Amino acid sequence: MNDVSAQRTELTDKLGVVIDAELLSLALTHRSWAYEHGQVPHNERLEFLGDSVLGQAVTVRLFTSNPGLDEGALAKRRASVVSTVALAEVARGIGLGEYVKLGRGEEQTGGRNKDSILADTMEAVIGATYLSVGPDAATALVLRLIDPLLDDPDRDGASVDPKTTLQELASHIGAAPPVYEVSSTGPDHSRVFAATVTVAEYSAAGTGSSKKQAEMAAALIAWRELSGRT
């Protein structure tokens, strides 16, 4: 078994589902890699499909498991677990970034840890699962990955708006408002932003493809640590 095949087997073992090798390879192919290799297909069509599968699975799970929640509360909880920040967190939990095929520019600017790339690739993997083994297995995969987030309602606000939630936590514990410092690297068309947030003498760092995403990533990490929700 070559290194690529071994990596894919390792990933499918983590996912707990067997995905067609060609579809999995496509799901892991970022457009930056595709453009550098003669405009070969990339994962954005699978991402489109996976987004729909993800949304339906989460919606049905929330609807059936929470008969007492109204439409607004259900929508808020759904948004919290299908957001870019939440999906990137799930992707990091299975080490998805190490398997993504990236172009040189994205590789050099930290693309393997960008929330947007991780979230999009996660959706593409869900889409590949749907095509490989059908809707039931794809739904089961989504729920295995997402259930820890769904089962913790206190994460709702943090996943949707981590900066506001962290500020509220700081106020609750009698700390000064969070302070953010942001830097960036890379060319203008592919910049990577790194943010550090400090609150209650604790600091956390996050990265993203924009200043806002980096600050949100840092805020979510800080909230998780300070609230004890690791």
Coordinates of C-alpha atoms in Angstrom, one line a residue:
M1 CA 0.0 0.0 0.0
N2 CA 1.5 3.4 -1.0
D3 CA 1.6 6.4 1.3
V4 CA -1.5 8.0 -0.3
S5 CA -3.6 4.8 0.0
A6 CA -2.4 4.4 3.6
Q7 CA -3.4 8.0 4.4
R8 CA -6.9 7.5 2.9
T9 CA -7.3 4.2 4.8
E10 CA -6.3 6.0 8.0
L11 CA -8.8 8.8 7.4
T12 CA -11.7 6.4 6.6
D13 CA -10.9 4.5 9.8
K14 CA -11.3 7.7 11.7
L15 CA -14.6 8.4 9.9
G16 CA -15.9 4.9 10.5
V17 CA -17.1 4.6 6.9
V18 CA -15.6 3.2 3.6
I19 CA -15.6 5.9 0.9
D20 CA -14.9 5.2 -2.7
A21 CA -11.2 6.0 -3.3
E22 CA -11.7 8.3 -6.2
L23 CA -14.5 10.2 -4.5
L24 CA -12.5 10.6 -1.3
S25 CA -9.5 11.8 -3.3
L26 CA -11.7 14.4 -5.0
A27 CA -13.2 15.4 -1.7
L28 CA -9.7 16.2 -0.4
T29 CA -8.7 18.2 -3.5
H30 CA -8.7 21.9 -2.9
R31 CA -9.1 24.2 -5.9
S32 CA -5.6 25.6 -5.3
W33 CA -4.2 22.2 -6.0
A34 CA -6.4 21.6 -8.9
Y35 CA -5.4 24.9 -10.6
E36 CA -1.8 24.0 -10.2
H37 CA -2.3 20.6 -11.9
G38 CA -4.0 21.6 -15.1
Q39 CA -7.4 22.6 -13.9
V40 CA -8.3 19.1 -12.8
P41 CA -11.6 18.6 -10.9
H42 CA -11.7 19.8 -7.3
N43 CA -14.0 19.3 -4.3
E44 CA -16.5 22.2 -4.6
R45 CA -19.3 20.2 -6.2
L46 CA -19.0 17.6 -3.4
E47 CA -19.0 20.4 -0.9
F48 CA -22.3 21.7 -2.3
L49 CA -23.8 18.2 -2.0
G50 CA -22.4 17.7 1.5
D51 CA -23.7 21.0 2.7
S52 CA -27.2 19.8 1.8
V53 CA -26.8 16.4 3.5
L54 CA -25.4 18.1 6.6
G55 CA -28.2 20.5 6.8
Q56 CA -30.9 17.9 6.5
A57 CA -29.3 15.5 9.0
V58 CA -28.9 18.2 11.6
T59 CA -32.4 19.6 11.0
V60 CA -34.1 16.3 11.4
R61 CA -32.0 15.4 14.5
L62 CA -32.9 18.7 16.2
F63 CA -36.6 18.5 15.2
T64 CA -37.1 15.0 16.5
S65 CA -35.0 15.4 19.6
N66 CA -36.3 18.7 20.8
P67 CA -40.1 18.7 20.7
G68 CA -40.2 21.7 23.1
L69 CA -38.1 24.1 21.0
D70 CA -39.8 26.6 18.7
E71 CA -38.6 27.4 15.2
G72 CA -36.3 30.2 16.3
A73 CA -34.5 28.1 18.9
L74 CA -34.1 25.2 16.4
A75 CA -32.7 27.5 13.8
K76 CA -30.2 29.0 16.3
R77 CA -29.0 25.5 17.3
R78 CA -28.7 24.4 13.7
A79 CA -26.7 27.5 12.8
S80 CA -24.3 26.8 15.7
V81 CA -23.3 23.3 14.4
V82 CA -23.2 24.0 10.7
S83 CA -21.2 27.2 10.9
T84 CA -17.7 27.4 9.5
V85 CA -16.2 27.7 13.0
A86 CA -18.0 24.6 14.2
L87 CA -17.2 22.5 11.2
A88 CA -13.6 23.5 11.3
E89 CA -13.5 22.4 14.9
V90 CA -15.0 19.0 13.9
A91 CA -12.4 18.7 11.1
R92 CA -9.5 19.4 13.5
G93 CA -10.8 16.7 15.8
I94 CA -10.2 14.1 13.2
G95 CA -7.0 15.7 11.8
L96 CA -8.6 16.3 8.4
G97 CA -6.2 19.1 7.5
E98 CA -3.2 16.8 7.1
Y99 CA -5.0 14.9 4.3
V100 CA -6.1 17.9 2.1
K101 CA -4.3 18.4 -1.2
L102 CA -3.3 22.0 -1.4
G103 CA -1.6 24.2 -3.8
R104 CA 1.8 25.7 -2.9
G105 CA 0.4 29.1 -2.0
E106 CA -2.2 27.7 0.4
E107 CA 0.4 25.3 1.8
Q108 CA 2.8 28.1 2.5
T109 CA 0.2 30.3 4.2
G110 CA -1.2 27.8 6.6
G111 CA -4.1 26.5 4.6
R112 CA -4.3 23.2 6.4
N113 CA -5.5 25.1 9.5
K114 CA -7.8 27.6 7.8
D115 CA -11.4 27.4 9.1
S116 CA -12.8 27.9 5.6
I117 CA -10.7 25.1 4.0
L118 CA -11.3 22.7 6.8
A119 CA -15.1 23.3 6.9
D120 CA -15.4 23.1 3.1
T121 CA -13.4 19.9 3.0
M122 CA -15.5 18.4 5.8
E123 CA -18.7 19.1 3.7
A124 CA -17.0 17.5 0.6
V125 CA -16.2 14.4 2.6
I126 CA -19.8 14.2 3.6
G127 CA -20.9 14.5 0.0
A128 CA -18.4 11.8 -1.0
T129 CA -19.9 9.5 1.7
Y130 CA -23.4 10.1 0.4
L131 CA -22.4 9.1 -3.2
S132 CA -20.3 6.1 -2.0
V133 CA -22.6 4.4 0.5
G134 CA -25.9 6.3 0.4
P135 CA -28.0 8.7 2.5
D136 CA -28.3 6.5 5.6
A137 CA -24.6 6.1 6.0
A138 CA -24.0 9.7 5.2
T139 CA -26.5 10.8 7.9
A140 CA -24.9 8.4 10.4
L141 CA -21.5 10.0 9.7
V142 CA -22.9 13.5 10.2
L143 CA -24.4 12.6 13.5
R144 CA -21.3 10.8 14.7
L145 CA -19.3 14.0 14.0
I146 CA -21.9 16.5 15.1
D147 CA -23.6 14.9 18.1
P148 CA -21.1 16.2 20.6
L149 CA -22.0 19.7 19.5
L150 CA -25.7 19.0 19.4
D151 CA -25.7 17.5 22.9
D152 CA -24.1 20.7 24.4
P153 CA -26.7 23.5 24.1
D154 CA -24.5 25.9 25.9
R155 CA -22.2 25.9 22.9
D156 CA -24.9 27.4 20.7
G157 CA -24.0 31.0 21.2
A158 CA -20.2 30.3 21.2
S159 CA -20.3 28.6 17.9
V160 CA -22.4 31.2 16.2
D161 CA -20.9 34.3 17.8
P162 CA -17.8 33.3 19.9
K163 CA -16.6 36.9 20.3
T164 CA -19.9 38.1 22.0
T165 CA -20.1 34.9 24.0
L166 CA -16.5 35.3 25.3
Q167 CA -17.2 39.0 26.2
E168 CA -20.3 37.8 28.2
L169 CA -18.2 35.2 30.0
A170 CA -15.6 37.8 30.8
S171 CA -18.2 40.0 32.3
H172 CA -19.7 37.1 34.2
I173 CA -16.3 36.3 35.9
G174 CA -15.5 39.9 36.6
A175 CA -12.7 40.2 34.0
A176 CA -12.0 43.1 31.7
P177 CA -13.3 42.8 28.1
P178 CA -11.2 40.6 25.8
V179 CA -8.4 42.2 24.0
Y180 CA -7.5 41.1 20.4
E181 CA -4.2 41.4 18.6
V182 CA -4.1 40.4 14.9
S183 CA -1.3 39.9 12.4
S184 CA -1.2 38.6 8.8
T185 CA 1.2 36.9 6.5
G186 CA 1.2 35.9 2.8
P187 CA 0.3 37.7 -0.4
D188 CA -2.7 40.0 -0.7
H189 CA -4.7 37.4 -2.6
S190 CA -4.1 34.6 -0.1
R191 CA -3.4 36.2 3.3
V192 CA -3.5 34.2 6.6
F193 CA -4.6 36.1 9.7
A194 CA -3.4 35.1 13.2
A195 CA -5.3 36.5 16.2
T196 CA -4.5 36.3 19.9
V197 CA -7.1 37.1 22.5
T198 CA -6.4 37.9 26.1
V199 CA -9.0 37.7 28.9
A200 CA -8.6 37.1 32.6
E201 CA -4.8 36.7 32.2
Y202 CA -5.5 33.9 29.7
S203 CA -4.5 34.0 26.1
A204 CA -5.6 31.9 23.1
A205 CA -4.6 32.0 19.5
G206 CA -6.6 31.3 16.3
T207 CA -6.1 31.6 12.5
G208 CA -8.3 32.3 9.6
S209 CA -8.6 33.6 6.1
S210 CA -9.8 37.0 7.4
K211 CA -9.3 39.1 10.5
K212 CA -12.9 38.2 11.6
Q213 CA -12.4 34.5 11.2
A214 CA -9.1 34.5 13.1
E215 CA -10.6 36.5 16.0
M216 CA -13.6 34.1 16.1
A217 CA -11.4 31.1 16.2
A218 CA -9.3 32.5 19.0
A219 CA -12.4 33.5 20.9
L220 CA -14.0 30.1 20.6
I221 CA -10.8 28.4 22.0
A222 CA -10.6 30.9 24.9
W223 CA -14.3 30.4 25.7
R224 CA -13.9 26.6 25.7
E225 CA -10.9 26.8 28.1
L226 CA -12.3 29.4 30.4
S227 CA -15.7 27.8 30.7
G228 CA -14.2 24.3 31.1
R229 CA -15.9 23.0 28.0
T230 CA -13.1 21.2 26.4

